[in-house]
Amino acid sequence: MNILISEVGPRDGLQNVSSIMPTTAKKAWIDAAFAAGIREIEVGSFVPAKLLPQLADTNEIVSYARQIEGLTVAALVPNSHGARNAINAGTHKITLPLSCSESHSIANLRRTHEQVLAEARSIANMIAELPAKSRPHFEGSLSTAFGCTIEGNVPEDKVIELAEALMEAGCDEVGLADTTGYANPTSVKELIKKIWGAVGQEALTGIHLHNTRGLGLANAYAALEVGLTTFDSSLGGLGGCPFAPGASGNLVTEDLVYMFEAMGISTGIDLESLFSVRRLVQESLPSEEFYGFAPEAGLPLGFSPTTPSLPNNQLAGSRS
Amino acid sequence: MNILISEVGPRDGLQNVSSIMPTTAKKAWIDAAFAAGIREIEVGSFVPAKLLPQLADTNEIVSYARQIEGLTVAALVPNSHGARNAINAGTHKITLPLSCSESHSIANLRRTHEQVLAEARSIANMIAELPAKSRPHFEGSLSTAFGCTIEGNVPEDKVIELAEALMEAGCDEVGLADTTGYANPTSVKELIKKIWGAVGQEALTGIHLHNTRGLGLANAYAALEVGLTTFDSSLGGLGGCPFAPGASGNLVTEDLVYMFEAMGISTGIDLESLFSVRRLVQESLPSEEFYGFAPEAGLPLGFSPTTPSLPNNQLAGSRS
């Protein structure tokens, strides 16, 4: 069984730290992550630079990352205007977040559910007009799917209704996001199964988890057991959602990869190289806190990963 | 489904911190933990005071804790001499650790496997001579069961052989301990099933997990799924094993209880009261680091635990 780790640090991580990482450091991060075996990276967000100055260079980063053969370049878009820019830059995968809690949707995107769904339809139409080989993969992300810091409980029926609406609007896929860190292994399994029942198993393959209350890896394991195959995570656990107070802490890529590799599930990622990426990025963000246990403790004595280690020199230059 | 959280902080936690907690503070911790709903506490270790001055008052603590009706008072013993003292003090449950890695056994207890098994036989005989109602529950704990920082891999066959040997020596039960933080969800499930196959399901009900590489809760969830019902954990994640370098970090009681309660599995423990216990113990150990995510993030908005909240005044005085 192969699973895909989608590294969201350059978008979700950098969006939520006060430091502004230089463009050259972002490129070095993407290069090193790819060399370590990461095959999908959410590199930025197509939002106005005045809203998120940390991501103002998204256009340049997408153009750069696209040159790395074998890497899927993903980006977030808040609306059809952002989607057009993402498509023009050559983004492979674009994600439109739809917050299942309407209060959170209004606070985060300043749009009601119906307004976000209208953007989804507009983006789907825009993509449909492109030549087939230029069409990006279009995901509608169900954020706050497990609860909201403004509304509290988010009914499963609401999440399912929105999953159906996103697919009807023309998304290729929906994603499930525990924006607030409210999920637990039981709710993860139940919600995945219910969404599959509504939109089909091929329409939901990935999950975005937070570690707010320490349950990130347990939830990832639960999602894996049900059969999800794509997992968002952030190097060092950087980031979270700035509009959900107290909901800091993305799933830590290093710990997630360690868990899967220890379980004998191939990620294609070399752990020691990934720890080198962590050190590289730490140098660029000296004032930010990096989370994660495995990189601090190191690998167990005699550890045999599923993914073979890279030769030492392979991390240096990987650009095609 | 009800599960038992066995709080090991007063033994495993305090054994591994440099601070020596005053006896009165330990008693206050035990009282508060019981009031929050904890029903089993490993309160100390019957070892020479010069080896572990932090636990020199174990005899007094056991005598004190025994007066709390409904609380199971557990203690660690390194040998039959310690077991005799534990029995004389009135300990309800005594645990003899047997390290599955013989190198670790020699480093930790200065005894070979055969020597520890001889102690187990001697303790079992001592217990058999007691009147039935005075007999403590006797557990042999399989430590370093998932790997060792000295030997690396510990073969499953060795763990199973030692589980059988401990039961033959007269233990009532064996426990499984990931002393070094090497376990993962797959190895947890596989090893439990194999030990059950050898000694029967009723002879293994509990697990002691560490969070060294962040997998503590994922491993606990895996153990729960297989059917274990007793989970060791330590308030604030205090402690670990001082003889296994780099293997710091017990499972955090607060996060573990949060996970189970969020999943709808009753622990009998009131989370807000448990967070109060954390603050109480932090006051007594101001120089120690406390781990855990749930107590820092707080409970989700609208959170409905399985265990009903206690009235505010109930935490104050619970002694019978």
XYZ file of C-alpha atoms in Angstrom:
640
model
C 0.000 0.000 0.000
C 1.376 3.385 -1.037
C 0.252 6.614 0.465
C 0.830 10.200 -0.571
C 2.081 12.825 1.842
C 1.043 16.286 0.655
C 3.401 18.822 2.227
C 1.438 21.988 3.041
C 4.145 23.811 4.994
C 5.042 26.348 2.283
C 1.367 27.444 2.211
C -0.392 26.556 5.450
C 2.784 26.794 7.519
C 4.156 30.067 6.189
C 0.712 31.664 6.094
C 0.511 31.365 9.857
C 3.944 32.480 10.987
C 4.976 36.078 11.354
C 8.300 35.595 9.542
C 8.310 36.210 5.796
C 10.488 33.552 4.186
C 12.608 34.786 1.274
C 11.674 33.342 -2.114
C 15.079 31.693 -2.485
C 14.600 29.882 0.849
C 11.198 28.623 -0.271
C 12.749 27.282 -3.482
C 15.475 25.551 -1.469
C 12.804 23.993 0.783
C 10.829 22.691 -2.212
C 13.984 21.284 -3.824
C 15.063 19.550 -0.633
C 11.589 18.176 0.069
C 11.378 16.729 -3.432
C 14.839 15.228 -3.086
C 13.740 13.579 0.176
C 10.865 11.939 -1.689
C 7.926 14.329 -1.269
C 5.818 14.257 -4.430
C 3.089 16.807 -3.723
C 3.590 20.259 -2.222
C 1.049 22.993 -1.613
C 3.388 25.853 -2.424
C 1.211 28.901 -1.880
C -2.137 30.626 -2.026
C -3.503 32.913 -4.742
C -4.759 35.659 -2.463
C -4.002 39.390 -2.574
C -0.474 40.095 -1.323
C -1.789 42.659 1.123
C -3.831 39.955 2.884
C -0.990 37.433 3.140
C 2.377 39.080 2.420
C 4.079 35.804 3.390
C 2.662 34.257 0.200
C 3.064 37.233 -2.148
C 5.546 35.270 -4.297
C 3.169 32.358 -4.944
C 3.137 32.987 -8.694
C 6.921 32.787 -8.926
C 7.057 29.729 -6.639
C 4.497 27.835 -8.717
C 6.442 28.592 -11.912
C 9.631 27.384 -10.243
C 8.163 24.225 -8.712
C 6.491 23.230 -11.983
C 9.945 22.648 -13.463
C 10.585 19.789 -11.033
C 9.525 16.729 -12.957
C 7.422 14.343 -10.897
C 6.235 16.956 -8.414
C 2.547 17.840 -8.136
C 2.311 21.580 -7.475
C -0.755 22.501 -5.445
C -2.116 25.877 -4.386
C -5.049 27.253 -2.464
C -7.511 29.653 -4.085
C -10.183 31.596 -2.223
C -12.309 32.332 -5.325
C -12.477 32.211 -9.140
C -10.176 35.226 -9.486
C -7.473 33.351 -7.542
C -8.210 30.216 -9.550
C -7.617 32.068 -12.816
C -4.224 33.235 -11.568
C -3.408 29.721 -10.358
C -4.305 28.247 -13.734
C -2.285 30.885 -15.579
C 0.750 30.063 -13.413
C 0.383 26.377 -14.297
C -0.710 24.986 -10.923
C -1.395 21.237 -11.107
C -3.937 21.069 -8.315
C -6.094 23.862 -6.968
C -8.020 23.702 -3.735
C -10.993 25.866 -2.859
C -11.835 25.749 0.851
C -15.472 25.643 1.879
C -15.990 25.898 5.599
C -18.783 23.600 6.750
C -19.509 26.041 9.549
C -21.077 29.010 7.795
C -19.986 31.395 10.583
C -16.395 30.266 10.014
C -16.860 30.605 6.243
C -17.945 34.203 6.655
C -15.093 34.937 9.082
C -12.468 33.159 6.959
C -13.501 33.818 3.349
C -16.174 36.493 3.899
C -18.600 34.362 1.931
C -21.737 32.338 2.665
C -21.946 28.683 1.618
C -23.974 29.619 -1.463
C -21.384 32.222 -2.463
C -18.512 29.722 -2.158
C -20.471 27.144 -4.156
C -21.030 29.774 -6.856
C -17.238 30.304 -6.966
C -16.790 26.531 -7.267
C -19.153 26.405 -10.247
C -17.381 29.324 -11.858
C -13.960 27.648 -11.381
C -15.244 24.331 -12.739
C -16.578 26.101 -15.834
C -13.266 27.907 -16.288
C -11.398 24.575 -16.109
C -13.838 22.887 -18.501
C -13.001 25.483 -21.153
C -9.285 24.644 -21.026
C -7.664 22.078 -23.328
C -7.780 18.684 -21.575
C -4.021 18.509 -20.910
C -3.965 21.956 -19.226
C -6.730 21.239 -16.761
C -5.697 21.300 -13.127
C -7.152 18.878 -10.614
C -9.848 20.755 -8.712
C -10.516 19.917 -5.071
C -13.176 21.396 -2.825
C -11.951 21.202 0.748
C -14.526 20.685 3.505
C -12.932 22.699 6.300
C -14.156 22.751 9.928
C -15.734 19.387 9.037
C -15.303 18.066 12.580
C -16.421 21.131 14.501
C -15.915 24.846 14.704
C -14.544 27.214 17.307
C -17.426 29.613 16.601
C -20.386 27.235 16.144
C -19.149 24.209 18.095
C -20.642 21.020 16.711
C -21.002 20.847 12.912
C -23.691 18.289 11.990
C -22.481 15.393 9.803
C -25.517 15.949 7.574
C -24.326 19.466 6.807
C -20.860 18.166 5.824
C -22.386 15.508 3.574
C -24.758 18.032 1.974
C -21.794 20.326 1.210
C -19.703 17.439 -0.146
C -22.519 16.641 -2.557
C -22.899 20.324 -3.472
C -19.160 20.667 -4.222
C -19.199 17.596 -6.470
C -22.322 18.890 -8.231
C -20.590 22.241 -8.677
C -17.923 20.423 -10.677
C -15.090 19.590 -8.289
C -13.012 16.540 -9.184
C -12.775 15.612 -5.535
C -13.566 16.782 -2.013
C -11.075 16.863 0.841
C -11.790 16.606 4.539
C -10.176 19.098 6.910
C -10.104 19.164 10.696
C -9.315 22.883 10.719
C -9.943 23.226 14.455
C -8.429 20.023 15.832
C -11.825 18.692 16.958
C -11.600 15.279 15.246
C -11.066 11.954 17.008
C -10.442 8.483 15.549
C -14.111 7.519 15.764
C -15.451 10.706 14.153
C -12.784 10.456 11.430
C -13.870 6.947 10.473
C -17.575 7.695 10.654
C -17.461 10.886 8.610
C -15.296 9.368 5.869
C -17.685 6.443 5.491
C -20.715 8.717 5.369
C -19.176 11.010 2.741
C -18.196 7.970 0.679
C -21.785 6.807 0.917
C -22.950 10.111 -0.547
C -20.376 10.939 -3.224
C -18.460 7.703 -3.804
C -15.120 6.469 -2.539
C -13.104 7.921 -5.450
C -14.382 11.429 -4.642
C -12.670 11.548 -1.207
C -9.120 10.246 -0.850
C -7.413 12.821 1.364
C -7.540 14.394 4.794
C -6.018 17.467 6.400
C -5.538 16.972 10.137
C -4.394 19.219 12.955
C -2.654 18.209 16.151
C -4.308 20.809 18.365
C -5.259 18.305 21.057
C -2.519 15.760 20.337
C -4.739 13.384 18.350
C -3.253 14.125 14.922
C -1.430 10.827 14.409
C -4.178 8.730 15.993
C -6.642 10.369 13.589
C -4.303 9.780 10.648
C -4.039 6.123 11.620
C -7.839 5.900 11.809
C -8.156 7.488 8.346
C -5.561 5.072 6.986
C -7.449 2.114 8.425
C -10.628 3.175 6.649
C -8.687 3.542 3.410
C -7.714 7.165 2.802
C -4.429 7.464 0.953
C -3.513 11.175 0.890
C -2.461 13.010 4.034
C -1.714 16.702 4.352
C 0.985 17.613 6.823
C 3.382 20.420 7.518
C 7.107 20.272 8.153
C 7.684 20.873 11.860
C 3.919 21.210 12.295
C 4.183 24.812 11.121
C 0.900 26.618 10.766
C -2.739 25.949 11.357
C -5.660 28.265 10.747
C -5.310 31.914 11.792
C -9.084 32.426 11.812
C -9.775 29.593 14.233
C -8.487 30.833 17.597
C -6.580 28.273 19.634
C -6.496 25.848 16.710
C -2.782 25.933 16.075
C -0.708 22.995 15.030
C -0.710 21.137 11.763
C 0.120 17.458 11.665
C 3.936 17.147 11.704
C 5.247 15.687 8.436
C 8.279 14.097 10.116
C 6.177 12.228 12.713
C 3.555 11.191 10.160
C 6.153 9.774 7.775
C 7.889 8.056 10.698
C 4.613 6.411 11.778
C 3.805 5.076 8.323
C 7.353 3.885 7.616
C 7.523 2.186 11.032
C 4.259 0.415 10.218
C 5.748 -0.870 6.969
C 3.671 1.451 4.787
C 5.692 3.077 2.055
C 5.674 6.857 1.786
C 8.530 7.073 -0.700
C 10.164 9.533 1.683
C 13.607 9.028 3.219
C 13.327 9.957 6.896
C 16.917 11.055 7.443
C 16.690 13.302 4.387
C 13.397 14.673 5.686
C 15.101 15.504 8.994
C 17.721 17.379 6.938
C 14.925 19.370 5.275
C 13.682 20.278 8.757
C 17.102 21.594 9.737
C 17.355 23.533 6.479
C 13.983 25.222 7.004
C 14.724 25.880 10.672
C 17.736 27.902 9.569
C 15.435 30.091 7.457
C 12.861 30.516 10.236
C 14.995 30.865 13.370
C 12.247 32.563 15.387
C 9.541 29.975 14.721
C 8.717 26.962 16.866
C 9.104 23.575 15.188
C 7.076 20.676 16.543
C 7.564 16.948 16.255
C 8.922 14.067 18.313
C 10.592 11.691 15.864
C 13.162 14.208 14.573
C 14.137 15.094 18.164
C 14.319 11.495 19.440
C 15.874 10.161 16.237
C 15.103 6.836 14.630
C 15.055 3.683 16.763
C 18.217 1.605 16.853
C 18.100 -0.900 13.984
C 15.129 0.855 12.374
C 14.275 -0.512 8.920
C 12.149 1.915 6.936
C 10.007 0.758 4.040
C 11.502 3.483 1.874
C 15.234 2.863 1.331
C 17.611 5.569 2.508
C 19.043 7.891 -0.082
C 22.772 8.070 -0.592
C 24.111 11.044 1.363
C 24.903 13.131 -1.676
C 21.486 12.890 -3.253
C 19.872 15.644 -1.253
C 22.190 18.347 -2.563
C 21.054 18.872 -6.135
C 17.848 17.344 -7.408
C 16.530 19.852 -9.904
C 15.744 18.415 -13.279
C -17.070 -0.142 26.945
C -15.219 0.981 30.053
C -11.514 1.346 30.221
C -9.146 1.847 33.143
C -6.539 4.589 33.198
C -3.698 3.638 35.542
C -1.936 6.826 36.596
C 1.789 6.131 36.938
C 2.972 9.701 37.475
C 3.682 9.406 41.216
C 6.033 6.478 40.451
C 7.268 6.605 36.861
C 6.974 10.371 36.636
C 8.621 11.321 39.906
C 11.316 8.656 39.518
C 12.591 10.460 36.442
C 12.554 14.076 37.494
C 15.273 15.691 39.542
C 12.838 17.419 41.916
C 11.893 15.539 45.080
C 8.204 16.085 45.703
C 7.257 16.482 49.373
C 5.137 13.684 50.806
C 2.238 16.054 51.498
C 2.221 17.147 47.853
C 2.110 13.512 46.722
C -0.847 12.891 49.001
C -2.626 15.960 47.604
C -1.976 14.684 44.065
C -3.412 11.253 44.879
C -6.470 12.792 46.545
C -7.119 15.118 43.623
C -6.590 12.382 41.029
C -9.052 10.114 42.828
C -11.566 12.950 43.077
C -11.232 13.506 39.311
C -12.166 9.872 38.768
C -8.826 8.028 38.578
C -9.270 4.583 40.127
C -5.761 3.081 39.901
C -2.523 4.838 40.807
C 1.005 3.476 40.829
C 2.122 5.435 43.854
C 5.742 4.395 44.242
C 8.462 1.808 44.003
C 9.865 -0.409 46.753
C 13.519 0.191 46.028
C 16.285 1.350 48.377
C 15.936 5.054 49.157
C 19.538 5.668 48.199
C 18.787 4.490 44.655
C 15.649 6.579 44.188
C 15.392 9.253 46.891
C 12.341 10.665 45.059
C 10.402 7.549 46.098
C 11.814 7.097 49.607
C 8.365 7.709 51.131
C 6.646 4.941 49.149
C 5.744 3.022 52.307
C 3.964 6.005 53.811
C 2.257 6.863 50.518
C 0.914 3.330 50.116
C -0.470 3.369 53.651
C -2.115 6.717 52.985
C -3.562 5.817 49.577
C -4.983 2.519 50.886
C -7.418 4.505 53.007
C -9.121 5.888 49.883
C -11.979 3.503 49.294
C -12.309 2.456 45.655
C -8.717 3.218 44.726
C -6.392 0.444 43.577
C -2.946 1.185 44.985
C -0.169 -0.135 42.772
C 3.590 -0.163 43.260
C 6.651 -1.356 41.428
C 9.011 -3.911 42.981
C 12.428 -4.834 41.589
C 12.672 -8.143 43.522
C 11.182 -10.320 46.261
C 12.615 -8.127 48.997
C 10.736 -5.150 47.582
C 7.658 -7.318 47.138
C 7.691 -8.258 50.823
C 7.787 -4.591 51.798
C 5.016 -3.827 49.307
C 2.849 -6.597 50.740
C 3.502 -5.488 54.305
C 2.447 -1.946 53.399
C -0.804 -3.299 51.952
C -0.228 -2.626 48.253
C -3.140 -3.879 46.124
C -1.185 -4.527 42.954
C 2.525 -5.171 42.590
C 4.402 -5.067 39.340
C 7.737 -6.740 38.682
C 9.413 -5.475 35.511
C 11.170 -7.982 33.301
C 13.040 -6.396 30.437
C 12.686 -8.466 27.264
C 16.086 -7.208 26.185
C 18.514 -8.980 28.488
C 21.119 -6.214 28.075
C 18.540 -3.701 29.280
C 17.550 -6.042 32.119
C 21.130 -6.157 33.321
C 21.534 -2.382 32.972
C 18.191 -1.601 34.625
C 17.755 -4.276 37.311
C 21.243 -5.798 37.298
C 19.689 -9.190 36.719
C 19.542 -11.723 33.895
C 16.198 -13.037 32.642
C 16.600 -16.211 34.702
C 17.328 -14.191 37.840
C 14.221 -12.027 37.359
C 12.094 -15.109 36.737
C 13.461 -16.605 39.972
C 12.335 -13.439 41.780
C 8.908 -13.814 40.155
C 8.603 -17.388 41.447
C 9.689 -16.305 44.897
C 7.114 -13.460 44.941
C 4.350 -15.770 43.697
C 5.159 -18.246 46.468
C 5.152 -15.448 49.054
C 1.710 -14.333 47.857
C 0.349 -17.887 47.823
C 1.149 -18.196 51.534
C -0.988 -15.160 52.405
C -4.641 -15.443 53.390
C -6.746 -15.135 50.214
C -8.114 -11.684 51.041
C -4.637 -10.203 51.650
C -3.179 -11.304 48.352
C -2.144 -8.501 46.027
C -2.606 -8.769 42.286
C 0.782 -9.701 40.818
C 1.752 -8.455 37.395
C 4.911 -9.235 35.443
C 5.636 -6.352 33.126
C 7.306 -7.103 29.784
C 9.418 -3.989 29.345
C 11.345 -3.056 26.189
C 8.850 -5.366 24.454
C 8.931 -3.336 21.225
C 12.663 -2.756 20.990
C 15.634 -1.660 23.016
C 18.053 1.243 22.843
C 20.926 -1.161 23.549
C 19.958 -4.233 21.501
C 17.699 -2.635 18.872
C 15.135 -5.120 17.654
C 13.665 -7.470 20.289
C 12.255 -10.598 18.605
C 8.531 -11.198 19.164
C 9.339 -14.834 19.981
C 11.484 -13.691 22.888
C 8.642 -11.539 24.264
C 6.178 -14.413 23.946
C 8.616 -16.843 25.614
C 9.042 -14.443 28.544
C 5.274 -13.872 28.814
C 4.821 -17.629 29.142
C 7.670 -17.847 31.651
C 6.173 -15.077 33.818
C 2.762 -16.782 33.862
C 4.430 -20.114 34.684
C 6.328 -18.393 37.489
C 2.983 -17.515 39.047
C 2.082 -14.024 37.868
C -1.641 -13.243 37.705
C -1.103 -11.255 34.545
C 1.544 -9.855 32.235
C 1.727 -6.240 31.069
C 3.208 -4.925 27.867
C 5.549 -1.919 28.036
C 7.034 0.154 25.236
C 9.820 1.415 27.475
C 11.789 2.925 24.631
C 9.057 4.424 22.453
C 9.719 1.983 19.597
C 6.157 0.728 19.146
C 3.849 1.586 16.263
C 0.150 0.788 15.740
C 0.900 -2.301 13.668
C 3.462 -3.769 16.063
C 1.143 -3.048 19.005
C -1.710 -5.009 17.443
C 0.479 -7.873 16.277
C 2.299 -8.363 19.560
C -0.877 -8.255 21.652
C -2.504 -10.904 19.464
C 0.565 -13.140 19.610
C 0.837 -12.905 23.398
C -2.874 -13.651 23.714
C -2.310 -16.686 21.543
C 0.334 -17.919 23.974
C -1.038 -17.084 27.430
C -4.720 -16.301 26.842
C -6.593 -13.041 26.521
C -7.329 -12.685 30.243
C -3.584 -12.772 31.023
C -2.853 -9.510 29.173
C -5.218 -6.563 29.563
C -2.927 -3.573 29.924
C -0.244 -1.604 28.126
C 2.325 1.006 29.131
C 3.160 3.315 26.240
C 5.641 6.107 25.744
C 5.336 9.103 23.457
C 9.016 9.326 22.526
C 8.344 9.574 18.790
C 4.853 11.055 19.050
C 3.005 7.788 18.432
C 1.700 7.322 21.977
C -1.967 8.035 21.310
C -1.993 6.269 17.937
C -0.562 3.206 19.698
C -3.127 3.487 22.495
C -5.899 3.657 19.905
C -4.489 0.562 18.193
C -4.372 -1.304 21.515
C -7.934 -0.253 22.261
C -9.092 -1.509 18.876
C -7.609 -4.936 19.567
C -9.325 -4.989 22.938
C -6.943 -3.930 25.697
C -8.722 -2.148 28.514
C -6.031 -0.831 30.892
C -3.729 2.008 29.901
C -0.826 3.379 31.919
C -0.206 7.082 31.569
C 1.429 9.885 33.459
C 0.057 13.299 34.325
C 1.741 15.843 32.068
C 3.697 12.996 30.490
C 6.137 13.160 33.399
C 8.828 10.518 33.387
C 9.984 7.714 31.172
C 12.849 5.344 31.749
C 16.133 6.754 33.016
C 18.060 3.682 31.868
C 16.923 3.943 28.250
C 18.720 6.996 26.870
C 16.606 9.265 24.679
C 13.447 7.406 25.621
C 11.767 10.174 27.548
C 8.089 10.878 27.601
C 5.298 8.853 29.078
C 1.873 8.908 27.501
C 0.101 12.053 28.764
C -2.901 11.178 30.965
C -4.798 14.336 29.994
C -4.511 13.692 26.234
C -5.290 9.985 26.614
C -8.429 10.643 28.652
C -9.439 13.369 26.187
C -9.067 10.974 23.255
C -11.183 8.258 24.840
C -13.879 10.629 26.082
C -14.046 12.327 22.663
C -14.510 8.889 21.099
C -17.421 8.200 23.437
C -15.490 5.687 25.526
C -16.002 6.168 29.225
C -12.953 6.608 31.437
C -14.884 7.686 34.527
C -12.572 10.700 34.657
C -13.794 14.294 34.535
C -11.501 16.182 32.169
C -11.829 19.632 33.694
C -11.040 18.158 37.124
C -8.079 16.336 35.606
C -6.802 19.634 34.207
C -7.084 21.015 37.762
C -4.951 18.114 39.018
C -2.362 19.074 36.398
C -2.264 22.660 37.663
C -2.002 21.432 41.252
C 0.960 19.169 40.470
C 2.619 21.839 38.336
C 2.658 24.079 41.404
C 4.610 21.385 43.283
C 7.054 20.785 40.428
C 7.698 24.286 39.068
C 10.983 23.343 37.406
C 9.661 20.332 35.485
C 8.302 20.335 31.946
C 4.696 19.221 31.539
C 3.625 17.808 28.180
C 0.208 17.466 26.611
C -1.927 19.247 24.032
C -5.520 18.950 25.268
C -4.952 20.804 28.557
C -3.235 23.656 26.710
C -5.805 23.907 23.892
C -8.762 23.308 26.184
C -11.843 21.274 25.355
C -13.634 21.871 22.041
C -16.603 24.237 22.079
C -19.724 22.220 22.869
C -17.683 19.149 23.869
C -19.807 16.386 25.413
C -17.690 13.943 27.382
C -18.898 10.450 28.127
C -18.078 10.957 31.783
C -20.307 13.661 33.274
C -18.553 16.674 34.763
C -18.195 16.828 38.503
C -19.780 19.651 40.429
C -17.094 22.282 41.058
C -16.847 21.644 44.771
C -16.248 17.919 44.513
C -12.537 18.131 43.845
C -11.778 19.773 47.168
C -12.305 17.001 49.717
C -12.754 13.438 48.609
C -11.102 11.408 51.321
C -13.280 8.743 52.818
